[in-house]
Structures are given as structure tokens and as C-alpha cells.
CSV table of C-alpha atoms in Angstrom, one decimal:
chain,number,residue,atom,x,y,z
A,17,UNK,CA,23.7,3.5,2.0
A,18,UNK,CA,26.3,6.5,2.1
A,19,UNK,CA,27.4,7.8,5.5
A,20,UNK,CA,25.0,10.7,5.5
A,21,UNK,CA,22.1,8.7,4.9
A,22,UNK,CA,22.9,6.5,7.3
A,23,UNK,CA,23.1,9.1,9.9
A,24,UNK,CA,19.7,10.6,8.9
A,25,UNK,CA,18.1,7.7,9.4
A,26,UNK,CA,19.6,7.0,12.8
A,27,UNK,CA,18.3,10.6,14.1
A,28,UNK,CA,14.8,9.4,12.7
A,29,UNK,CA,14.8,6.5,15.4
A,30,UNK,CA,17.1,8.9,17.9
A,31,UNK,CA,13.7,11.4,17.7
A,32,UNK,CA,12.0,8.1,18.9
A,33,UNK,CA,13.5,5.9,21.0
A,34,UNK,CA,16.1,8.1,22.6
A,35,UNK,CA,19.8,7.8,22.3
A,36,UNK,CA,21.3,4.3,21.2
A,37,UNK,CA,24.6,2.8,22.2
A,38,UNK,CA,26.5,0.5,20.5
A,39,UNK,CA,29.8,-0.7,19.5
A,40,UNK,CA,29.0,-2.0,16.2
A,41,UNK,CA,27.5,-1.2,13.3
A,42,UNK,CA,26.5,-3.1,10.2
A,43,UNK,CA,24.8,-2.3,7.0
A,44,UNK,CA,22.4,-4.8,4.3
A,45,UNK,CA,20.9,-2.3,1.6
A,46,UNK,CA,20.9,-5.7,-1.1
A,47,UNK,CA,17.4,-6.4,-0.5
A,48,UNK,CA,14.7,-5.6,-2.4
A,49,UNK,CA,12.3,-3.8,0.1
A,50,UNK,CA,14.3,-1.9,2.8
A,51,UNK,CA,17.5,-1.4,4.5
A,52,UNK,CA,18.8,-3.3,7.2
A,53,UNK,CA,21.2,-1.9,10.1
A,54,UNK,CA,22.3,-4.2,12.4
A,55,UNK,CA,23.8,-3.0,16.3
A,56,UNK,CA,25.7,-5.0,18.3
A,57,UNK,CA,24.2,-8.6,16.6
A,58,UNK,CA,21.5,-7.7,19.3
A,59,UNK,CA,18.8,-5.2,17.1
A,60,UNK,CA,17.7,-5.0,13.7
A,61,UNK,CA,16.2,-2.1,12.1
A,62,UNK,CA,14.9,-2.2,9.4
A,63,UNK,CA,14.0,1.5,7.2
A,64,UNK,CA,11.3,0.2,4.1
A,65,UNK,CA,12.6,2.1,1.2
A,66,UNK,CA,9.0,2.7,-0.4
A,67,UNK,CA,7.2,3.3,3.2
A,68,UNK,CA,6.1,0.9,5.7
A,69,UNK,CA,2.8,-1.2,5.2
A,70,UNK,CA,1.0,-1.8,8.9
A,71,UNK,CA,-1.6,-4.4,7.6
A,72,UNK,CA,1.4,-6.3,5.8
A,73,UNK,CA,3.8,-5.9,8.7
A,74,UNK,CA,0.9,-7.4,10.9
A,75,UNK,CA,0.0,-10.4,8.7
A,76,UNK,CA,3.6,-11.6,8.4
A,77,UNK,CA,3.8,-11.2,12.1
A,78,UNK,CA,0.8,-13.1,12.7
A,79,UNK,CA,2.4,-16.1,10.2
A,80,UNK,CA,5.1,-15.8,12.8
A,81,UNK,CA,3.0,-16.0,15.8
A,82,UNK,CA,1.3,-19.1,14.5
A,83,UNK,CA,4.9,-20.9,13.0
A,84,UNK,CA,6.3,-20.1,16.7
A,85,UNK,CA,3.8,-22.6,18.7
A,86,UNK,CA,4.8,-25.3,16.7
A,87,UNK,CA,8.3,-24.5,14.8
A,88,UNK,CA,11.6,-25.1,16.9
A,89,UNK,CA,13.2,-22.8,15.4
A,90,UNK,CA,14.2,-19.1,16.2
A,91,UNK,CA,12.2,-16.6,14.4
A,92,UNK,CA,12.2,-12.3,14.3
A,93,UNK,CA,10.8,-10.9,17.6
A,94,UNK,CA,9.0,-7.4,17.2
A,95,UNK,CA,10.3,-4.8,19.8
A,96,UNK,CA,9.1,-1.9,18.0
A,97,UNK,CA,7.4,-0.2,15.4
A,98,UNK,CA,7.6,3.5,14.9
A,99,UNK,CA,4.6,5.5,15.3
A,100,UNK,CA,6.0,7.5,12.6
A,101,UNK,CA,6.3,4.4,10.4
A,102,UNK,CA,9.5,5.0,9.4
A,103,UNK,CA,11.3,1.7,10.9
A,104,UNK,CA,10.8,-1.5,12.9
A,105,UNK,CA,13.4,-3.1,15.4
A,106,UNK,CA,13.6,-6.3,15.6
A,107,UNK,CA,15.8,-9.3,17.8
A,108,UNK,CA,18.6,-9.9,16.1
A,109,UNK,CA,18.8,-14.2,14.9
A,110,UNK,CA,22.1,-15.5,15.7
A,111,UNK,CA,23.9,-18.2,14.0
A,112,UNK,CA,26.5,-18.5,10.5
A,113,UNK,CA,24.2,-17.5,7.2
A,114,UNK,CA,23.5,-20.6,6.0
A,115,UNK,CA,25.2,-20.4,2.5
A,116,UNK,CA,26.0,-23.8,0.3
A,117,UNK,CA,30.0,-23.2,0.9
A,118,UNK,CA,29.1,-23.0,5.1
A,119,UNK,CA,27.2,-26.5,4.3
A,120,UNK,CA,29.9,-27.9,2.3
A,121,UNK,CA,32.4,-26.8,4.8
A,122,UNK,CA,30.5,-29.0,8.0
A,123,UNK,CA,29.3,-31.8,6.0
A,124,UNK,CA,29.4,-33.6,9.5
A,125,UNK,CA,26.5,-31.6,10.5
A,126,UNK,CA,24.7,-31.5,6.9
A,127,UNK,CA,22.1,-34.2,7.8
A,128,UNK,CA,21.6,-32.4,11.1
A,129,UNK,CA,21.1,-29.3,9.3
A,130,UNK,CA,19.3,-30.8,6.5
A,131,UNK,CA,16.6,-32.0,9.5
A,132,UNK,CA,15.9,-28.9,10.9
A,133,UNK,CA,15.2,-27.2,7.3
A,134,UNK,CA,13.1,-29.7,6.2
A,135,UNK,CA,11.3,-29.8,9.6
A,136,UNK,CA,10.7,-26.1,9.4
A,137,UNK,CA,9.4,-25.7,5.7
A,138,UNK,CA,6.8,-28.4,6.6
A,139,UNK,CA,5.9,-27.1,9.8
A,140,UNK,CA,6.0,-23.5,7.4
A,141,UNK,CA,3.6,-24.9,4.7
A,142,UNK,CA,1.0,-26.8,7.3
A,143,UNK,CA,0.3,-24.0,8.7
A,144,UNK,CA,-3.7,-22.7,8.5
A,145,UNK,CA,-4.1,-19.6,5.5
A,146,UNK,CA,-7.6,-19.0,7.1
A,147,UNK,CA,-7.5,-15.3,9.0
A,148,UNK,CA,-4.0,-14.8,7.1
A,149,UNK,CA,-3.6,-11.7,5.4
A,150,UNK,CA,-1.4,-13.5,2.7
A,151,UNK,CA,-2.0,-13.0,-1.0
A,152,UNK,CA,-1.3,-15.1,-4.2
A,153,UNK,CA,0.4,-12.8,-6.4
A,154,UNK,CA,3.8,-14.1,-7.6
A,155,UNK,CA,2.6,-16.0,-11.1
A,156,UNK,CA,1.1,-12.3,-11.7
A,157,UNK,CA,3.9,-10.3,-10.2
A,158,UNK,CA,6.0,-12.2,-12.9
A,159,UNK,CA,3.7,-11.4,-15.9
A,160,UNK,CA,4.1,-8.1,-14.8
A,161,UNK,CA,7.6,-7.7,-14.4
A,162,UNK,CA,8.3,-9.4,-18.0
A,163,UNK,CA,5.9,-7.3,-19.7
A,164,UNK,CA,8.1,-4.3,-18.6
A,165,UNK,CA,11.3,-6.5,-19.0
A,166,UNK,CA,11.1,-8.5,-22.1
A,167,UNK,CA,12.0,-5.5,-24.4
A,168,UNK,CA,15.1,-4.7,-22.5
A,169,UNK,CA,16.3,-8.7,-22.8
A,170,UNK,CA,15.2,-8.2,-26.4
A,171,UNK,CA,17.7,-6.0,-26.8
A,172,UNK,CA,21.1,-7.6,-24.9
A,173,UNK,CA,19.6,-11.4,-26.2
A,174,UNK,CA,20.0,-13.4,-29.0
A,175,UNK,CA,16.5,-14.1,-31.1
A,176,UNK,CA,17.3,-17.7,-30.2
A,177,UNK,CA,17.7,-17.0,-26.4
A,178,UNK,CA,14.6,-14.9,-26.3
A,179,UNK,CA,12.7,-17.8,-28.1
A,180,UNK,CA,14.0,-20.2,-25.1
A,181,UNK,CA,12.5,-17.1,-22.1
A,182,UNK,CA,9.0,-17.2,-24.2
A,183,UNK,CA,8.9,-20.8,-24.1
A,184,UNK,CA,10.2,-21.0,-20.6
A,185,UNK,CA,7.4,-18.7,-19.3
A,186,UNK,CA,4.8,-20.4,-21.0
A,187,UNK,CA,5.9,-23.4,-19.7
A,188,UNK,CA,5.6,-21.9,-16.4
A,189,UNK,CA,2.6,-19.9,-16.6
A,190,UNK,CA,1.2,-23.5,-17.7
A,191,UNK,CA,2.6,-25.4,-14.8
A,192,UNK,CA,1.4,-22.7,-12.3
A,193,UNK,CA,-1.9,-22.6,-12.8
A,194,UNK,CA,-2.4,-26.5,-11.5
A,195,UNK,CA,0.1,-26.2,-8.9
A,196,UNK,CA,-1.0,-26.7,-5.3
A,197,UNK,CA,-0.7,-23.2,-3.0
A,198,UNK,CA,-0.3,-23.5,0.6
A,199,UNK,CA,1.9,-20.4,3.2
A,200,UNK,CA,5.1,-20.1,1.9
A,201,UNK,CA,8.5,-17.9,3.3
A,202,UNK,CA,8.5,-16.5,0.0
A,203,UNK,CA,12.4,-15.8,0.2
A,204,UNK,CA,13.9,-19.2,1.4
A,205,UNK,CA,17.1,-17.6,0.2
A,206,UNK,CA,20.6,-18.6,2.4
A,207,UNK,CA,20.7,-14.9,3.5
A,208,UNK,CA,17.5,-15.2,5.7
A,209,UNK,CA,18.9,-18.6,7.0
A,210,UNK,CA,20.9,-19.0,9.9
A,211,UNK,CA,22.4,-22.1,12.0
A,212,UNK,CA,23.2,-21.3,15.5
A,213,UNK,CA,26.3,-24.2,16.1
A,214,UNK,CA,26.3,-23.6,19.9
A,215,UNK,CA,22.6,-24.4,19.8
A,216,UNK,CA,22.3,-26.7,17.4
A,217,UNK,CA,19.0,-24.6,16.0
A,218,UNK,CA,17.8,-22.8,12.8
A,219,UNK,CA,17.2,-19.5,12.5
A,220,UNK,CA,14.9,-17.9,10.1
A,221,UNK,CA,14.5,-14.2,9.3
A,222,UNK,CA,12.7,-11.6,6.7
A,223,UNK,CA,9.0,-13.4,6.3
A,224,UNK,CA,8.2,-9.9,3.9
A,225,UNK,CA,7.8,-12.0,1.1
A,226,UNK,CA,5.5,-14.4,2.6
A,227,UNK,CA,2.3,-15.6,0.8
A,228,UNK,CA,0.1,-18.4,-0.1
A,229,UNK,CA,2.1,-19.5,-3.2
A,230,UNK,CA,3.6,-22.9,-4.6
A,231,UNK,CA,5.6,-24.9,-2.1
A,232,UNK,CA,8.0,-25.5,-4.4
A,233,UNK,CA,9.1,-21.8,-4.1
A,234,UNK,CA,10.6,-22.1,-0.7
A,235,UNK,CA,12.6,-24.6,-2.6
A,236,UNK,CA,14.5,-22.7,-4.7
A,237,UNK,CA,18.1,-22.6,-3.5
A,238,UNK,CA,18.7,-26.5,-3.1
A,239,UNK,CA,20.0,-27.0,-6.2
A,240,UNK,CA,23.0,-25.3,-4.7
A,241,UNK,CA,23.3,-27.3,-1.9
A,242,UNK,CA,25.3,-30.8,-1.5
A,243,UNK,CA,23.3,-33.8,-2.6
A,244,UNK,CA,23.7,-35.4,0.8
A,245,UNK,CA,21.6,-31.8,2.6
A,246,UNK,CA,19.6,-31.5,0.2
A,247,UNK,CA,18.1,-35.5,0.2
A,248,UNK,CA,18.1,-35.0,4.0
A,249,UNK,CA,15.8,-31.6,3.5
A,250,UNK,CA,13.1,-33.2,1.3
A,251,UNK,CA,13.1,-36.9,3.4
A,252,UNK,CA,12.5,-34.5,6.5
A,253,UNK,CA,9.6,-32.4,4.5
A,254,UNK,CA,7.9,-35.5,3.5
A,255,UNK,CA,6.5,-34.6,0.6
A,256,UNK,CA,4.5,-36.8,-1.6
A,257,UNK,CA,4.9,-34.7,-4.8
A,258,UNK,CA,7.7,-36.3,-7.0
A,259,UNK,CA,8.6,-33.1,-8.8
A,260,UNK,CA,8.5,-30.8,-6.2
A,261,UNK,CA,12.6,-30.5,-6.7
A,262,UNK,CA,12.3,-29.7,-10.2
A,263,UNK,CA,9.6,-27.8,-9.9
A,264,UNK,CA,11.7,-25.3,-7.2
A,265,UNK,CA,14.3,-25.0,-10.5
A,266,UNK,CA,11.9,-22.9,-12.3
A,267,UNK,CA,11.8,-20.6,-10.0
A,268,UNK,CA,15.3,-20.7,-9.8
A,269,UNK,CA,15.2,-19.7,-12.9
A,270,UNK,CA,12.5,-16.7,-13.3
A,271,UNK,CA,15.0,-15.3,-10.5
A,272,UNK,CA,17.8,-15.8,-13.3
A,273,UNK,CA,15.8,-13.2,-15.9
A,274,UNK,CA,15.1,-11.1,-12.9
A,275,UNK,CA,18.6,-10.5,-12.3
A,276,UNK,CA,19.4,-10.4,-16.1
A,277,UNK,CA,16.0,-7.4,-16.2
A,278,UNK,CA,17.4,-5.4,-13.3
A,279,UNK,CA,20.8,-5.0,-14.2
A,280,UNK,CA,19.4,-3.2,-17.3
A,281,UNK,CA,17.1,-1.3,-14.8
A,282,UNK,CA,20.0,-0.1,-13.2
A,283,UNK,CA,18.3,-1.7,-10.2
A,284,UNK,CA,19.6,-0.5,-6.8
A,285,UNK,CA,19.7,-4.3,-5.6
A,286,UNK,CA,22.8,-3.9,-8.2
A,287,UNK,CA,22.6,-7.8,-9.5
A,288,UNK,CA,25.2,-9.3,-12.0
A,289,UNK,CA,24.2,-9.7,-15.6
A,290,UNK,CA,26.4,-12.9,-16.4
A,291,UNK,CA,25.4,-14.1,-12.7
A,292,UNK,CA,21.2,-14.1,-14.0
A,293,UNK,CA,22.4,-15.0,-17.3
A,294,UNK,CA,24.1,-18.7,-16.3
A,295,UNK,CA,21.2,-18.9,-13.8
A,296,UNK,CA,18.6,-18.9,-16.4
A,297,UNK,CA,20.1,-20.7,-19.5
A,298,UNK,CA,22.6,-23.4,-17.3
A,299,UNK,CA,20.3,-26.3,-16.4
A,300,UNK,CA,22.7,-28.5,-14.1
């Protein structure tokens, strides 16, 4: 987001809310849905590239209602949403983004950390779908997506690589359709993670992605993590599914192509080539 843009959109919440003071500004346009201006590390608002959705803002806030009776973490609190629907501000989340390197660097703390995540994701997946708003979409989003961005891969791939994505999405298609579905964050991804030291408490942000979807989604990201978190994360979870872990790398994986896909897209989330190409074809 260029200077100019970013000053249009602050006059849009100006016309609103008034005049805003602050001292600091920062900037998150990598995501896929919106961009993110952050003042003071006190708001968030958030401008929804492709327009704002009410009855999808509403249902993630009601997952948020629900997760907050029972989750001890800290989660996005509404202030407002603009009658224009143009933006919502939210409280800020505090805390260090919870990236692999941040885990690896306070390995003290990792089973500590480890806890809390686990904790959260099956506090996350217990909670009720009935009167939720969520959909089941992502096995179809995918088909989708590849139908539009197999050609392109055909293209910068080998024949022998594209052979290995047909087979890998068959695979998965396969596996999908008898995996169990239950509310899911949807984008468990270390940018929407935070640990708050001081507090000792996890943070969690961005529920847009949220839907009733595989468990193992919310998954996705440990293989990144130190052995020693990530065994602490799933003894904490409790789950009774042996492959849940392996199943999360397929997803991991999908992500891989999808980075591969937009890069030829030209996709303004601006994701490396090489970076989805070792995601999808390095195993370990």
C-alpha cells in the first residue's frame, strides 16, 4: 500500500470516526483478504480489499464469542464497524509473533508455549458448529483454484513433477472426503499467533478463515517448529487420531502449489516461486 492509498483510506475512517491521533503507524497488505493498519499497537483496522461481508464478519465474531467463555487466551475485540462498510477496528493483541525462530530462540519456555497452543486448538475444535455460520468449502476451494492453476504449473513444471501434483491431489481429494470436520481457525499460521512474555498468554488474531473443516488444518505449521513444541502441542490437544500430524503436512503442502500458482498470477500477496516450490516437493 503506497502512501497515497494509505492516506485515502485513513480519510475514509476520518469521515467516520473523527480525527485519530497517533504516534505510530504500521502497515500488513500480505494477506490475502484485506489490509491491515496498525496505530499505536493499540487499534487495528482492517480495509477488505474485495468489500466487507456483514453476515461473515458476524459469524466469525460469534466463533469468538463462544471460544472466549472457555479459551484463556486473548482474542480480537470488535470496537467498530463502519456503517459504510469500508473498515473494522479492532483491539490490538499483544505479544512477539509466534514464528519457529522466536520458539527456538526461548526453548526454556517451548513446553510452556507448546501448552497454551495445544490448549487453545482443542478448546478451538470442541467448540458447538450448531447456529455457526461456518461453511465447509476448502477441499472445493482447492479443486477450484487447481483447475485455474494447473495449466500455468504445466507450463514452469517438469512432466514428471506435474505427474507427482496429480497424484498428490488425488491422494488428497481421497483422504478428504473421510476426514472428520469439526470449527477450525482456518489460518493457524505464526503471523496470527502471538505470545505475550509479561503475561505468560497466547494471543490469537484473524479468525476470517474460519470454518468447519479438517482439524488437521489448524495444524499445518508444526512441521516447522522444534520437536520438543511441537510434542508438547499435540500431548496438550489430546488427540486420539494417530495421523493427525501427517495429515496437517498435506495441507502444508497444497499451500506449497498455491504459492508456486500465484506467483505466476502475479498475485498481490507477492509469494516466492522457489519458496512454494521446496514446500511442495521437500518432504522432511
Amino acid at each position: 500500500m503506497n502512501e497515497q492509498l494509505l492516506g485515502r483510506k485513513l480519510e475514509l475512517v476520518k469521515a467516520e470516526i473523527g480525527e485519530m491521533t497517533y504516534q505510530t503507524i504500521e502497515v500488513i497488505n500480505t494477506g490475502c483478504e484485506k489490509d491491515v493498519v496498525i496505530l499505536d499497537k493499540t487499534n487495528v483496522i482492517s480495509f477488505y480489499r474485495d468489500g466487507f461481508h456483514f453476515d461473515t464478519y458476524h459469524a466469525r465474531q460469534e466463533l469468538i464469542r463462544r471460544l472466549g467463555k472457555h479459551a484463556e487466551v486473548v482474542l480480537p475485540e470488535s470496537l467498530y464497524v463502519s456503517h459504510t462498510e469500508d473498515f473494522v477496528i479492532e483491539r490490538y493483541v499483544p505479544g512477539y509473533w509466534l514464528t519457529p525462530q522466536y520458539v527456538e530462540g526461548n526453548l526454556e519456555n517451548a513446553r510452556q508455549i507448546g501448552r497454551s497452543v495445544g490448549r487453545f486448538l482443542r478448546e478451538l475444535h470442541s467448540v458447538s458448529k450448531q447456529g455457526l455460520n461456518l461453511h465447509t468449502r476448502f477441499e472445493q476451494d482447492v479443486r477450484n483454484d487447481m483447475e485455474q492453476g494447473l495449466p500455468l504449473l504445466e507450463i514452469k513444471l517438469s512432466r514428471v513433477e506435474m505427474n507427482q501434483v496429480m497424484e498428490f491431489l488425488n491422494m488428497y481429494y481421497e483422504i478428504s472426503a473421510s476426514s472428520p470436520t469439526c470449527v477450525v481457525h482456518g489460518d493457524f499460521h505464526y503471523d496470527n499467533v502471538r505470545w505475550d512474555e509479561q503475561a505468560g498468554r497466547l494471543g490469537v488474531i484473524d479468525f476470517s478463515e474460519g470454518g468447519i473443516e479438517d482439524p488437521a488444518l489448524d495444524f499445518m505449521y508444526m512441521c516447522y517448529y522444534p520437536e520438543e513444541f511441537r510434542r508438547k502441542v499435540f500431548e496438550e490437544y489430546g488427540s486420539i487420531e494417530r495421523n493427525l500430524y501427517e495429515r496437517s503436512k498435506l495441507y502444508n503442502r497444497i499451500y506449497g502449489s498455491y504459492d508456486m500458482v500465484e506467483t505466476l498470477q502475479n498475485s498481490p500477496r507477492k509469494p516466492d516461486f522457489q519458496k512454494g516450490y521446496s514446500r511442495f516437493f521437500d518432504r522432511e
